[in-house]
Amino acid sequence: MLEVYKASVQNVREIKRQRAKLKRLFNNSIKRNEKSSFDVLTTLYALLYSSFMEVCFLKTIHTPYGLSDNEIKQVNAEIVGNRIRTRSLEQKWTKCLELAFQKIDNQANKGELQNKKQRLERLIKEFIIEPSQIRNKIAHGQWHTALNSQNTKINPSTSKKLKELDFVKIDILFSAYEKIGQAVEDLIESPTKAHFNDFYNHMSELDELILETKSWTLESKINSLKEKFERIEKAVQKKRNNSC
C-alpha cells in the first residue's frame, strides 16, 4: 500500500505542474484575445480537476499510519452476496468518512462528530461528486451534448452544465479541494491531534474562499488580466522612454 501512496504523491505533483501550464495557456489566450481557445482549455481543465481529486483521494486513503489494508479494501469495494462490487466514487467517499469517524467515536461529543461528518458529506457532494459527473460525460466524448446513462437520449440538464463550464469556477474547485482534502486527511492520519486542532480552521478558510470568490466569473477574470497586461505594457513603455 505504501507503493500506491508514493505513486499517488508523484501523480499529484505532476497534475499540479500540468495545472500551472494550463493556467498559463489560458492567460495567454486572454492576452492574445483568442476566445476560440477558451472552450477547449476549459474542458481540459475540467478533466484535469477530476483527475486531480481522484488521485488525491487515492493518496489520502493510502496515507501511512491511516487506514488499514482491510479498511482500504472496504473503501474501494463491498461484498454483495458472493460477489465483490466496486464502489462508485461517492460510495468510496462515504465509506472513507464512516471508517475515519469510527476511529474517534469515543473521543468526542457524538453530536459534534455527526455535524462534522454531515458538513464534509455536503462539501464532498458539491465540490467533488457533482463535478466528477460532468467529467465522466466529457471522458466519454460528450463534450457538447450529454446523453443519459443508457446513451438512449439527450440529457438536457447535464448538457446545460457542460455549456456552463467556466475556467474560473473550475480553478476555484482546485482551491476548495485543498481545504476539504486536508480536513479528511487529518481525520485519517491524525484523528486525535491534527483533526481536533485544525478541522474548524480548514472549514473557516473554505468559507472565506467561497465568500471571496462568489462573484468571480470568466468575464471578471478577463477584465482583471487585461488590466494587468495593460499596466505591464505601460510600465515597459515608460521604461523605454526614460532610457532614450
XYZ file of C-alpha atoms in Angstrom:
244
model
C 0.000 0.000 0.000
C 2.971 2.329 0.600
C 3.908 1.892 -3.066
C 0.444 3.144 -4.079
C 0.813 6.131 -1.757
C 4.199 7.098 -3.221
C 2.882 6.731 -6.767
C -0.124 8.892 -5.896
C 2.129 11.602 -4.443
C 4.097 11.674 -7.705
C 0.883 11.828 -9.736
C -0.453 14.711 -7.644
C 2.767 16.650 -8.236
C 2.587 16.006 -11.971
C -1.028 17.149 -12.202
C -0.139 20.328 -10.307
C 2.593 21.020 -12.874
C 0.164 20.479 -15.728
C -2.393 22.681 -13.997
C 0.120 25.541 -13.921
C 0.767 25.056 -17.642
C -2.932 25.091 -18.482
C -3.446 28.274 -16.482
C -0.594 29.947 -18.368
C -2.099 28.850 -21.679
C -5.469 30.239 -20.647
C -3.997 33.552 -19.503
C -2.041 33.830 -22.750
C -5.187 33.144 -24.765
C -6.831 36.068 -22.945
C -3.811 38.272 -23.600
C -3.991 37.450 -27.327
C -7.804 37.625 -27.298
C -8.067 34.073 -28.635
C -11.590 33.360 -27.473
C -11.761 30.284 -29.703
C -9.302 28.597 -27.300
C -11.430 29.189 -24.193
C -13.771 26.225 -24.656
C -11.151 23.549 -25.258
C -8.917 24.796 -22.426
C -11.908 24.886 -20.084
C -12.927 21.329 -20.978
C -9.377 20.087 -20.462
C -9.234 21.931 -17.139
C -12.422 20.174 -16.013
C -10.865 16.818 -16.877
C -7.693 17.766 -15.044
C -9.616 18.733 -11.913
C -11.413 15.399 -11.771
C -8.117 13.575 -12.301
C -6.605 15.670 -9.521
C -9.291 14.987 -6.961
C -9.397 11.249 -7.776
C -5.662 10.755 -7.352
C -5.691 12.954 -4.215
C -8.362 10.664 -2.779
C -6.214 7.640 -3.627
C -3.282 9.302 -1.868
C -5.447 10.122 1.161
C -6.780 6.617 1.782
C -3.263 5.182 1.400
C -1.693 7.704 3.773
C 0.781 5.859 6.035
C -0.439 5.191 9.573
C -4.011 5.889 8.494
C -6.447 3.284 7.254
C -5.501 -0.386 7.471
C -5.175 -2.562 4.369
C -8.536 -4.120 5.152
C -10.185 -0.699 5.581
C -8.779 0.457 2.242
C -10.328 -2.597 0.616
C -13.643 -1.717 2.269
C -13.447 1.797 0.855
C -12.855 0.527 -2.679
C -15.329 -2.355 -2.787
C -18.190 -4.052 -0.977
C -19.287 -7.666 -0.787
C -22.768 -8.258 -2.177
C -23.780 -11.889 -1.742
C -20.837 -13.861 -3.093
C -19.617 -11.048 -5.330
C -17.196 -8.179 -4.785
C -18.602 -4.969 -6.245
C -16.509 -1.860 -6.833
C -17.986 1.203 -5.145
C -18.818 4.393 -7.024
C -16.752 7.478 -6.231
C -19.491 8.819 -3.963
C -19.756 5.475 -2.146
C -15.983 5.410 -1.652
C -16.015 8.846 -0.028
C -18.977 7.864 2.168
C -17.252 4.692 3.350
C -13.988 6.561 3.887
C -15.684 9.087 6.199
C -17.565 6.332 8.005
C -14.366 4.430 8.825
C -12.432 7.581 9.696
C -15.028 8.886 12.148
C -15.272 5.466 13.788
C -11.694 5.951 14.968
C -12.701 8.885 17.188
C -16.243 7.783 18.012
C -15.486 7.528 21.739
C -13.281 10.598 21.992
C -15.666 13.473 21.276
C -19.218 14.657 21.522
C -21.324 12.462 19.232
C -23.431 15.409 18.115
C -20.331 17.356 17.124
C -18.932 14.385 15.193
C -22.207 13.926 13.355
C -22.247 17.612 12.419
C -18.680 17.385 11.126
C -19.468 14.270 9.117
C -22.588 15.818 7.558
C -20.707 19.003 6.722
C -17.954 17.081 4.953
C -20.529 14.980 3.097
C -22.243 18.124 1.794
C -18.944 19.675 0.723
C -17.782 16.475 -0.967
C -21.036 16.234 -2.907
C -20.854 19.855 -4.054
C -17.151 20.212 -4.823
C -16.176 16.651 -5.760
C -19.017 14.316 -6.715
C -21.096 16.676 -8.866
C -18.077 17.943 -10.887
C -16.957 14.326 -11.411
C -20.286 13.528 -13.068
C -19.605 16.199 -15.685
C -16.107 14.816 -16.136
C -17.497 11.359 -16.878
C -19.543 12.771 -19.740
C -16.501 14.581 -21.148
C -14.330 11.470 -20.765
C -16.865 9.548 -22.842
C -16.709 12.072 -25.677
C -19.787 14.077 -24.731
C -18.100 17.475 -24.963
C -21.089 19.404 -26.244
C -24.269 17.390 -25.681
C -24.694 14.914 -22.825
C -26.653 11.677 -23.043
C -28.417 9.720 -20.319
C -26.654 6.833 -18.576
C -28.053 4.336 -21.106
C -26.986 6.529 -24.045
C -30.505 6.353 -25.455
C -31.440 10.035 -25.397
C -30.166 13.518 -24.625
C -29.824 14.655 -21.004
C -30.847 18.356 -21.120
C -29.777 19.293 -17.568
C -26.299 17.806 -17.901
C -25.951 19.304 -21.386
C -26.707 22.693 -19.846
C -23.980 22.145 -17.226
C -21.487 21.273 -19.969
C -22.204 24.556 -21.713
C -21.853 26.430 -18.405
C -18.352 25.126 -17.648
C -16.225 28.074 -16.568
C -12.428 28.048 -16.288
C -12.557 30.393 -13.299
C -15.112 28.271 -11.425
C -13.036 25.149 -12.047
C -9.984 26.959 -10.704
C -11.927 27.664 -7.515
C -12.705 23.938 -7.221
C -8.979 23.190 -7.041
C -8.575 25.598 -4.119
C -11.679 24.283 -2.373
C -10.467 20.709 -2.664
C -7.224 21.604 -0.900
C -9.219 22.548 2.221
C -11.645 19.625 2.073
C -8.952 17.081 1.241
C -6.689 18.270 4.055
C -9.552 18.037 6.566
C -10.203 14.430 5.547
C -6.503 13.570 5.501
C -6.088 14.963 9.036
C -9.047 12.850 10.139
C -7.435 9.691 8.749
C -3.785 10.319 9.591
C -4.072 12.206 12.887
C -7.645 11.804 14.224
C -6.826 12.709 17.830
C -4.493 15.640 17.164
C -4.450 17.394 13.762
C -8.142 16.766 13.205
C -9.209 18.336 16.505
C -6.695 21.175 16.194
C -7.291 22.156 12.574
C -10.723 20.996 11.358
C -12.519 24.274 12.022
C -9.554 26.243 10.653
C -9.865 24.366 7.363
C -13.612 24.957 7.307
C -13.188 28.650 8.125
C -10.630 29.065 5.320
C -13.014 27.286 2.950
C -15.878 29.582 3.957
C -13.644 32.604 3.321
C -12.640 31.209 -0.074
C -16.270 30.649 -1.075
C -17.232 34.146 0.059
C -14.244 35.813 -1.632
C -14.778 34.048 -4.961
C -18.582 34.185 -5.022
C -18.635 36.990 -7.590
C -15.705 35.710 -9.649
C -16.608 34.981 -13.263
C -14.836 34.398 -16.537
C -15.660 37.966 -17.522
C -14.168 39.425 -14.334
C -11.059 37.258 -14.843
C -10.648 38.506 -18.402
C -11.048 42.138 -17.343
C -8.604 41.706 -14.462
C -5.949 40.119 -16.655
C -6.390 42.703 -19.409
C -5.879 45.491 -16.846
C -2.772 43.708 -15.578
C -1.357 43.302 -19.094
C -2.041 46.981 -19.835
C -0.232 48.068 -16.644
C 2.765 45.918 -17.552
C 2.814 47.266 -21.119
C 2.643 50.868 -19.868
C 5.452 50.225 -17.384
C 7.626 48.703 -20.118
C 6.889 51.595 -22.464
C 7.684 54.138 -19.743
C 10.995 52.422 -19.055
C 11.855 52.522 -22.753
C 11.020 56.216 -22.984
C 13.127 57.046 -19.916
C 16.111 55.182 -21.346
C 16.024 57.175 -24.614
